[in-house]
PDB file of C-alpha atoms in Angstrom:
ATOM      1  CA  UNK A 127       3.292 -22.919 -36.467  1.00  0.00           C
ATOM      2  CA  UNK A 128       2.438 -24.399 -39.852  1.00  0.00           C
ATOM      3  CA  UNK A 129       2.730 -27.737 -41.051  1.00  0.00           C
ATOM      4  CA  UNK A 130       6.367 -27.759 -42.131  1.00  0.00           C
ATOM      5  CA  UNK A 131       7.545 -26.927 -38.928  1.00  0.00           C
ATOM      6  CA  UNK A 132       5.683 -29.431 -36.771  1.00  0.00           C
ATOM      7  CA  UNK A 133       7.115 -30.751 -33.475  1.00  0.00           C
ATOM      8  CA  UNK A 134       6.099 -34.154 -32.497  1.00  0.00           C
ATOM      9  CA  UNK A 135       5.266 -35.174 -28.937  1.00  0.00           C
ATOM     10  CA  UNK A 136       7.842 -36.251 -27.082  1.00  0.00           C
ATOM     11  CA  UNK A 137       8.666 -38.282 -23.770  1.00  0.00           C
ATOM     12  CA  UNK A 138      11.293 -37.826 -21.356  1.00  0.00           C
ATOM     13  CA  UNK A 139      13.176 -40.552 -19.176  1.00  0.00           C
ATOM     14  CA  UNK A 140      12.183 -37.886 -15.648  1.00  0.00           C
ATOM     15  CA  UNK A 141      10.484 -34.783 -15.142  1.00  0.00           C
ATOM     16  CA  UNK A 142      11.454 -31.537 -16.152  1.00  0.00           C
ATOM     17  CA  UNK A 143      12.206 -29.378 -13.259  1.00  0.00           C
ATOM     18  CA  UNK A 144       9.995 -26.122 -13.711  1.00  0.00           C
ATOM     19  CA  UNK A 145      11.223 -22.654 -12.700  1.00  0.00           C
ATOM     20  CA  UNK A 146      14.092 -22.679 -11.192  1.00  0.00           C
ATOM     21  CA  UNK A 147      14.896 -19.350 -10.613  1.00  0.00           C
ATOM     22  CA  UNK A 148      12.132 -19.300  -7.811  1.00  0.00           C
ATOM     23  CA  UNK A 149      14.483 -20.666  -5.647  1.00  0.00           C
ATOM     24  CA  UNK A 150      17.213 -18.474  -5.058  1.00  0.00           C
ATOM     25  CA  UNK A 151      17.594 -16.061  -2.712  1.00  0.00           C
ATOM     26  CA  UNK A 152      18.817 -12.649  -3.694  1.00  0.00           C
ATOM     27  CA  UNK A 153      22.489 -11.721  -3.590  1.00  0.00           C
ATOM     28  CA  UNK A 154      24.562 -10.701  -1.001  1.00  0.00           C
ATOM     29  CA  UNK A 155      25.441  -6.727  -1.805  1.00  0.00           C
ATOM     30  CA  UNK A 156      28.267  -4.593   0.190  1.00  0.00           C
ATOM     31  CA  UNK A 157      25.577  -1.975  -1.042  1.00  0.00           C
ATOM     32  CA  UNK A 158      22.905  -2.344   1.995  1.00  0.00           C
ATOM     33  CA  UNK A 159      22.089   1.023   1.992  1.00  0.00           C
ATOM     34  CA  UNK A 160      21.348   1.916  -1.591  1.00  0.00           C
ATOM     35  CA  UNK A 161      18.115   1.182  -3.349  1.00  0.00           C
ATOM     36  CA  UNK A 162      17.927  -1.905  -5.405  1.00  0.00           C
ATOM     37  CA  UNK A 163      15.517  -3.554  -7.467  1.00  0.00           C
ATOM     38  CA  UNK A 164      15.151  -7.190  -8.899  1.00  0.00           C
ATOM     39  CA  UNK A 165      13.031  -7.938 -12.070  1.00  0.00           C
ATOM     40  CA  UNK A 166      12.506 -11.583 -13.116  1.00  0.00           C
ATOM     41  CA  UNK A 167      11.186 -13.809 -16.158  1.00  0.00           C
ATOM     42  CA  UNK A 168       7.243 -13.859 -15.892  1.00  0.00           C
ATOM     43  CA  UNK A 169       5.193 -17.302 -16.485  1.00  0.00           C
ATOM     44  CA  UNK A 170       6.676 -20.560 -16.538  1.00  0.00           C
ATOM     45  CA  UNK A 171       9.698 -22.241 -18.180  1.00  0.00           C
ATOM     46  CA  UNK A 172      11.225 -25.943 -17.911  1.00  0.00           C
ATOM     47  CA  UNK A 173      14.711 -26.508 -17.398  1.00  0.00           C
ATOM     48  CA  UNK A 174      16.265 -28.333 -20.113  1.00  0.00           C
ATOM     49  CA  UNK A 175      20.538 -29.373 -19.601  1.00  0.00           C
ATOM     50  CA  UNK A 176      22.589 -31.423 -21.231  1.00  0.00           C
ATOM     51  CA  UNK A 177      20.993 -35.091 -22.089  1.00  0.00           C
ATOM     52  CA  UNK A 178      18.253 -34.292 -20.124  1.00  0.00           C
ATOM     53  CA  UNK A 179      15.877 -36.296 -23.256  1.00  0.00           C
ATOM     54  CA  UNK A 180      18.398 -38.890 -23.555  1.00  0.00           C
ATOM     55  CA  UNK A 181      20.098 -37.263 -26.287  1.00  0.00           C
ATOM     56  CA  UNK A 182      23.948 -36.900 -26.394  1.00  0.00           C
ATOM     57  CA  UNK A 183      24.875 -32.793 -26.694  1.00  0.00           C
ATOM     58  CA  UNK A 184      27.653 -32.853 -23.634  1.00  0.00           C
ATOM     59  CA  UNK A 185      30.087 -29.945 -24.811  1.00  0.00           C
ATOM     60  CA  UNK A 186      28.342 -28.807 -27.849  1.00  0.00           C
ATOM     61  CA  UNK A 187      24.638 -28.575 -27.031  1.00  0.00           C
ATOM     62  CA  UNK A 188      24.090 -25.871 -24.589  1.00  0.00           C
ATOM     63  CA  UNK A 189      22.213 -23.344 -26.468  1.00  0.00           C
ATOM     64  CA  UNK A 190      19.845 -25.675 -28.135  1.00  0.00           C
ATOM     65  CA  UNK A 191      19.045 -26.422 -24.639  1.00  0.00           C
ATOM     66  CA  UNK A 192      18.976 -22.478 -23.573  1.00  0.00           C
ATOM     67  CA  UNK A 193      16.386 -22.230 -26.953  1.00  0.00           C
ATOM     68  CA  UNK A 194      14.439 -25.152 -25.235  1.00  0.00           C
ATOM     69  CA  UNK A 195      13.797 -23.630 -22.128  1.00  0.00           C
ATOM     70  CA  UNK A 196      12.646 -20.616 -24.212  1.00  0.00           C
ATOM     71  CA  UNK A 197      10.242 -22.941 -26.527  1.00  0.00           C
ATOM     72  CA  UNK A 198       8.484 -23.899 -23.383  1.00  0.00           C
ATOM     73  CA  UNK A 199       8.233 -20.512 -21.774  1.00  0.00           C
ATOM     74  CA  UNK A 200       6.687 -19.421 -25.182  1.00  0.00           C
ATOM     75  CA  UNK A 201       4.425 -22.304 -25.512  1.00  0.00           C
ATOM     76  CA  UNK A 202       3.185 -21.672 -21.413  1.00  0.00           C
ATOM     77  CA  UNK A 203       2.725 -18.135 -22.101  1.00  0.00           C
ATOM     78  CA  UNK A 204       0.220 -19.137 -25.197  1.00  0.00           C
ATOM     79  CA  UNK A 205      -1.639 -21.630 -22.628  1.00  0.00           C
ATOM     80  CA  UNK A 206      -0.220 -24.895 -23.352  1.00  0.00           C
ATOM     81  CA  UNK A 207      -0.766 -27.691 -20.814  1.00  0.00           C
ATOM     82  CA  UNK A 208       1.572 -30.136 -21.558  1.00  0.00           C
ATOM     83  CA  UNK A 209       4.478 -27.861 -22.133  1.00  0.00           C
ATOM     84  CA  UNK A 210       7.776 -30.167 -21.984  1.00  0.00           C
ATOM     85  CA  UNK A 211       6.366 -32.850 -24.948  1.00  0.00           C
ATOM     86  CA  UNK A 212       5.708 -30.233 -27.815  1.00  0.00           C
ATOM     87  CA  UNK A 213       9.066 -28.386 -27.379  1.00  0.00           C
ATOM     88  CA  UNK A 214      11.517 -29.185 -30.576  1.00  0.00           C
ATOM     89  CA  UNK A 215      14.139 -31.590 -29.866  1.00  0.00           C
ATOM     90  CA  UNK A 216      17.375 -30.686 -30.628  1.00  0.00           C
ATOM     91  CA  UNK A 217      17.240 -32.572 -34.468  1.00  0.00           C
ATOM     92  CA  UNK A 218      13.822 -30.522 -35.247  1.00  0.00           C
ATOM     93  CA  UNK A 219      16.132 -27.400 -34.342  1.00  0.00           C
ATOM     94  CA  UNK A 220      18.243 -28.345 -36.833  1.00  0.00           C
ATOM     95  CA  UNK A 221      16.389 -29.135 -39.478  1.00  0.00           C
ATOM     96  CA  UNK A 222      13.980 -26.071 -38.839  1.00  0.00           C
ATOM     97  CA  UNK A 223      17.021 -24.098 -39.565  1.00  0.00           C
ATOM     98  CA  UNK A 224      17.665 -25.865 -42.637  1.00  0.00           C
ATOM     99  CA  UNK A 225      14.151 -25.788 -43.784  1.00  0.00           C
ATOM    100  CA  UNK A 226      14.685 -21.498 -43.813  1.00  0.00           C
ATOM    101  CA  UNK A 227      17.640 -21.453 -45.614  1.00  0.00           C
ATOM    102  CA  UNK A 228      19.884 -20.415 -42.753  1.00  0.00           C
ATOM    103  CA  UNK A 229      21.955 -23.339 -42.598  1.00  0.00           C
ATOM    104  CA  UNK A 230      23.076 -26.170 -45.596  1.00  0.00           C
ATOM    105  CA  UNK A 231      22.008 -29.919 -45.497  1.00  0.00           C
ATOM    106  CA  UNK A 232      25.043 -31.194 -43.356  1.00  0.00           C
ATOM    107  CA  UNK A 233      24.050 -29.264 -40.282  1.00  0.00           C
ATOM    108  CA  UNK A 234      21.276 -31.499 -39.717  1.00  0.00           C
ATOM    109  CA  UNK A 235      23.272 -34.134 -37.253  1.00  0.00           C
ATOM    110  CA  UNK A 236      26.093 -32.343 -36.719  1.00  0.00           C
ATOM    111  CA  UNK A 237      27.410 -30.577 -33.250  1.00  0.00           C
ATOM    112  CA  UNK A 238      27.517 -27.346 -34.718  1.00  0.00           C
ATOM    113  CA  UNK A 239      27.173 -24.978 -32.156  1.00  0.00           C
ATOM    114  CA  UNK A 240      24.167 -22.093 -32.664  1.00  0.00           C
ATOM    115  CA  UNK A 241      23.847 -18.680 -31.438  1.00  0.00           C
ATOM    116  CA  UNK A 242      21.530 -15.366 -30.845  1.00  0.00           C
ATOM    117  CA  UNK A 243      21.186 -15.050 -34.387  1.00  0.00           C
ATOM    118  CA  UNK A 244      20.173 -18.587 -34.981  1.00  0.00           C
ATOM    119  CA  UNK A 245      17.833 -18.481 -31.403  1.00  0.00           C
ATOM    120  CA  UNK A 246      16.149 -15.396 -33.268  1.00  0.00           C
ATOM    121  CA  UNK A 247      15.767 -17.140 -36.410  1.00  0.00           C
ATOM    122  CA  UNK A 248      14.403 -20.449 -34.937  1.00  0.00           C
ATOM    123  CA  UNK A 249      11.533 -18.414 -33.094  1.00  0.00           C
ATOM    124  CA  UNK A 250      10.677 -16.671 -35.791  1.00  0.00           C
ATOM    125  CA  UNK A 251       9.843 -19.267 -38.119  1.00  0.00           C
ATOM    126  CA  UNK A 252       8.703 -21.609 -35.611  1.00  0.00           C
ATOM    127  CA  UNK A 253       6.211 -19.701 -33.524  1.00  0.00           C
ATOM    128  CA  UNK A 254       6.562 -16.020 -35.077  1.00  0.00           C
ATOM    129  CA  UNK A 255       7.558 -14.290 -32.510  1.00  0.00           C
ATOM    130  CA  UNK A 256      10.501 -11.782 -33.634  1.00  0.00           C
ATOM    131  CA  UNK A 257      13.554 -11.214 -31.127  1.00  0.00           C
ATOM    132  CA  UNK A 258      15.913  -7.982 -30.195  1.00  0.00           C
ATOM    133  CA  UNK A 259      19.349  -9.075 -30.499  1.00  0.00           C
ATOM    134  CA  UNK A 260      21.515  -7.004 -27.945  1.00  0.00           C
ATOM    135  CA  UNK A 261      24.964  -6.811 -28.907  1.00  0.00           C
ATOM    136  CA  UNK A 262      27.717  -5.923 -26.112  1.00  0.00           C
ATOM    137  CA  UNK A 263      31.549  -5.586 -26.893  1.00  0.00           C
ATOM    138  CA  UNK A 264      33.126  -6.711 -23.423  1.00  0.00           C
ATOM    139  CA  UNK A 265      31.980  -7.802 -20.022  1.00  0.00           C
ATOM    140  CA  UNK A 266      32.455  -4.093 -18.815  1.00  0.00           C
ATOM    141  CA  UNK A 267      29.750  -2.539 -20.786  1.00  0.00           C
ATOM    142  CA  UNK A 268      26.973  -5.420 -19.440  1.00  0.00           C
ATOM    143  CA  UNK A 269      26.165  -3.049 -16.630  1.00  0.00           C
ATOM    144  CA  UNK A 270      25.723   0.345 -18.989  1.00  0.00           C
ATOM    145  CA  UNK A 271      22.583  -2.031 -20.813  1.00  0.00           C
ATOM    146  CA  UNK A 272      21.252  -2.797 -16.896  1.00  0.00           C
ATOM    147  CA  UNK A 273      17.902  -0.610 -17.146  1.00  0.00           C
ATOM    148  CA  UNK A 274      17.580  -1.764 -20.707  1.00  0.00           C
ATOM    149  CA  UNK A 275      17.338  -5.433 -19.556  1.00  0.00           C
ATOM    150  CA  UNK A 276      15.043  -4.440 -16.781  1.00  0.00           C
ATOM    151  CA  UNK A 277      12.418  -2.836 -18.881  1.00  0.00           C
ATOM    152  CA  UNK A 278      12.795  -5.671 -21.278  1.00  0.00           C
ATOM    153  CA  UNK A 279      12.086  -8.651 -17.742  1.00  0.00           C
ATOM    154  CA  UNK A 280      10.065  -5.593 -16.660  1.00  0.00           C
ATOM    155  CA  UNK A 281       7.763  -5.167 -20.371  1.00  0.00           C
ATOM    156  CA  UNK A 282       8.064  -8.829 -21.699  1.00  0.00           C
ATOM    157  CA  UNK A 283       9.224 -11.460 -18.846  1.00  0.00           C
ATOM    158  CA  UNK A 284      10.513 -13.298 -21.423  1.00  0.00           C
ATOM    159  CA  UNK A 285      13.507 -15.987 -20.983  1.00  0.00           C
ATOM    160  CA  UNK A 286      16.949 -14.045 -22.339  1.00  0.00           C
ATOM    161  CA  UNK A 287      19.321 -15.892 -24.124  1.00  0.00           C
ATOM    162  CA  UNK A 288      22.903 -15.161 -23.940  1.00  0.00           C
ATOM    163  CA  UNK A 289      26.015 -15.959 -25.707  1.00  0.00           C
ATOM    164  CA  UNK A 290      29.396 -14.842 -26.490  1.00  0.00           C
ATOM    165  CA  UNK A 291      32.446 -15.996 -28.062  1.00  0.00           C
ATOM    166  CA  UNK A 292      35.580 -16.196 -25.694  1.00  0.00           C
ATOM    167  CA  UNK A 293      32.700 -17.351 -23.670  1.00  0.00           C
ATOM    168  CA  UNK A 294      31.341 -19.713 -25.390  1.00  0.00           C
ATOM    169  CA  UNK A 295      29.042 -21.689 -22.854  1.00  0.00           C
ATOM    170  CA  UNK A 296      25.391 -20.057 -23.880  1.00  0.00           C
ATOM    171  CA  UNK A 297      23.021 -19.553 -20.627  1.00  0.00           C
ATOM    172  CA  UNK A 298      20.014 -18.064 -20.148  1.00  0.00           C
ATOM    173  CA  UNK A 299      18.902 -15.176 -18.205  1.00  0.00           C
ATOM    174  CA  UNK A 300      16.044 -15.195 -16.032  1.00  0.00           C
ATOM    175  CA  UNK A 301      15.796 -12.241 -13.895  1.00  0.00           C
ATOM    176  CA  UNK A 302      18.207  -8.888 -13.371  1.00  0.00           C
ATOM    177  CA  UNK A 303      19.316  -7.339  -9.814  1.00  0.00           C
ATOM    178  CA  UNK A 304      20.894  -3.712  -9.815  1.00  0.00           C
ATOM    179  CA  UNK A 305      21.759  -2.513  -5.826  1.00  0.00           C
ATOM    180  CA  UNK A 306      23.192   0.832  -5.903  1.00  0.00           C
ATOM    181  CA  UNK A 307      25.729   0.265  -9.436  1.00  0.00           C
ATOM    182  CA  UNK A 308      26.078  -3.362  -8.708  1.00  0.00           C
ATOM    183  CA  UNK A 309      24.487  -5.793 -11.307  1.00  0.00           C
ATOM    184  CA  UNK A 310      23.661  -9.255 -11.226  1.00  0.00           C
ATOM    185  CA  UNK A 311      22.129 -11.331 -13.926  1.00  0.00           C
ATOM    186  CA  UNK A 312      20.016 -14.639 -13.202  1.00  0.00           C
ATOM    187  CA  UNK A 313      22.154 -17.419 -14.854  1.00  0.00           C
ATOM    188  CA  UNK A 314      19.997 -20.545 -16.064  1.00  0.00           C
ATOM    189  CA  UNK A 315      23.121 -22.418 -16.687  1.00  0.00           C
ATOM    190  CA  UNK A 316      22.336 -25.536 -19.525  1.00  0.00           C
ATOM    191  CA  UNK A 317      26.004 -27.337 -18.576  1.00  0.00           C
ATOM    192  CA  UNK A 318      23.830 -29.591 -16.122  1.00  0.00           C
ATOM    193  CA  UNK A 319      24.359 -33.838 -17.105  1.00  0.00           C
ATOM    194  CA  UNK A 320      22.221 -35.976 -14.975  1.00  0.00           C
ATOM    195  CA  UNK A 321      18.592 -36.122 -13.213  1.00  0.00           C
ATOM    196  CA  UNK A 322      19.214 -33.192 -10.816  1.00  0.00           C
ATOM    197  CA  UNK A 323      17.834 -34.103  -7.663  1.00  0.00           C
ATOM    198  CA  UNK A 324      16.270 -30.933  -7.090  1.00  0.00           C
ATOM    199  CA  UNK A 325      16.414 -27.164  -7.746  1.00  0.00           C
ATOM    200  CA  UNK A 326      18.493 -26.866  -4.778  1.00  0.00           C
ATOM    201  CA  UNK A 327      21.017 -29.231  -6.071  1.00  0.00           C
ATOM    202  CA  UNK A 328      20.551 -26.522  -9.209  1.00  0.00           C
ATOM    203  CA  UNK A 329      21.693 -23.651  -6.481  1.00  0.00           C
ATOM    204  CA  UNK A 330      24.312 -25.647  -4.619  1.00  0.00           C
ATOM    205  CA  UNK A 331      26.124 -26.563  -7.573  1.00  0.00           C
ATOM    206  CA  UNK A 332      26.460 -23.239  -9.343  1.00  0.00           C
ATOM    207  CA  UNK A 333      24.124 -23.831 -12.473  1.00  0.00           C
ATOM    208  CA  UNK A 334      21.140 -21.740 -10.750  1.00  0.00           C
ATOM    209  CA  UNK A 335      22.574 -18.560  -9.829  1.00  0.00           C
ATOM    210  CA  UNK A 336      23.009 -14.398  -9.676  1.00  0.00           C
ATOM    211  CA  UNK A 337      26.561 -13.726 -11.608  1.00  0.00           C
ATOM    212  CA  UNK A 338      27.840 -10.148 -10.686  1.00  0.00           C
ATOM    213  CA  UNK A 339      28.350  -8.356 -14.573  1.00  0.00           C
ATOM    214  CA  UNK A 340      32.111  -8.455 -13.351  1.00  0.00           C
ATOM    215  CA  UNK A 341      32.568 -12.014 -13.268  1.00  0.00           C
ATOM    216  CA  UNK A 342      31.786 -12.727 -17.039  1.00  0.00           C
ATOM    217  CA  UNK A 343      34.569 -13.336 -19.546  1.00  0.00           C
ATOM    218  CA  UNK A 344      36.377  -9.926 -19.314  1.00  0.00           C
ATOM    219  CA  UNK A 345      37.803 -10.645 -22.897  1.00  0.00           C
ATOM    220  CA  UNK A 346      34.290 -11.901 -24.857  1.00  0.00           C
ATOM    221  CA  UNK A 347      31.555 -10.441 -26.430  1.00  0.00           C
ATOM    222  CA  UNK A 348      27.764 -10.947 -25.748  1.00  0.00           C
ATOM    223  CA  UNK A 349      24.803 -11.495 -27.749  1.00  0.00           C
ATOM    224  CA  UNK A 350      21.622 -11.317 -25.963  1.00  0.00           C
ATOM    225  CA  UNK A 351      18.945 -12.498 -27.350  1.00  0.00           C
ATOM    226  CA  UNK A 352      15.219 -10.596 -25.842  1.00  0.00           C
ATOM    227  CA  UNK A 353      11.914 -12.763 -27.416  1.00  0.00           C
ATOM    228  CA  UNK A 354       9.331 -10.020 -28.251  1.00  0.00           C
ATOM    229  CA  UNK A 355       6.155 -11.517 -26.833  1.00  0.00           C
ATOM    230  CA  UNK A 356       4.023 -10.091 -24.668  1.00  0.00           C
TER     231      UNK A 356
END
């Protein structure tokens, strides 16, 4: 991180919730008797929603909060102790981007949504770590890149970011389940507004969750976006 792309320390109106995805139990399969296997995100990540800082993103912010929950994974796994207060806020994102080239003046302050590509860029110039970007044409071939995302959770651990564009709400994804040919991704869903009570309340309420590949948008694309850091 060099000296143009310093993040300053930052506060938070409640603590952070840290790893949700330890929470939830597997899913329920009609597949009992075939094998399965479950790979997960390795180390430790915050959850960062909507407003969750005290700044205003409600229906436009979600995968500056996805890239958030990367930053601190990424700052954890390179021994950071006080994780939360150096991630970038959502203006540092911004005007990161800006400072590359990637994006014109204006963008800095605006609700402009960002995607993989952006994600990729950001963590590049930011903390140099370089990202695969997974493209996938329709909900239906999610399942034929299953054993590519588990030796990615399997090889890296890293937090996944995903977005489309029918489906536009960006998530990330923590952790992969395959039981006989049924898939399920971990969904970190960002959509949260408020001081979630718990992780439970997380689980309960849908935005901590296994999604079967089935029940994403059956007429968007994907990008997934895989941080390369070991």
């Amino acid at each position: 991180m060099d000296e143009e792309h310093q993040i300053t320390r930052k506060c938070y109106p409640y603590q952070l919730l840290r790893n949700v995805q330890k929470c939830l139990p597997l899913p329920k399969t009609n597949a009992a008797a075939e094998p399965s296997v479950t790979s997960y995100t390795k180390g430790d990540f915050s959850y960062f929603h909507y407003n969750c800082d005290g700044f205003k993103d409600l229906g436009w912010g979600c995968a500056y909060r996805t890239l958030q929950s990367i930053c601190s994974w990424i700052a954890g796994k390179r021994g950071a102790t006080d994780v939360d207060v150096l991630v970038p806020s959502i203006k540092e994102i911004q005007q990161t981007l800006v400072q590359i080239g990637d994006k014109e003046n204006d963008f800095v302050g605006s609700h402009d949504w960002i995607g993989a590509i952006e994600v990729f860029y950001f963590l590049d110039a930011l903390y140099d770590v370089v990202c695969r970007i997974i493209h996938i044409a329709s909900h239906e071939d999610l399942k034929k890149y299953a054993n590519v995302l588990k030796k990615y959770f399997d090889d890296y651990g890293g937090l996944v970011m995903m977005g489309g564009d029918m489906d536009a709400g960006s998530k990330g994804i923590a952790g992969i389940h395959i039981s006989g040919n049924q898939v399920y991704l971990l969904v970190i869903d960002p959509h949260f507004s408020g001081v979630p009570k718990s992780v439970q309340e997380l689980v309960e309420r849908g935005y901590i969750r296994w999604q079967h590949t089935s029940e994403f948008v059956d007429s968007s694309f994907y990008n997934i976006c895989l941080p390369q850091l070991k």
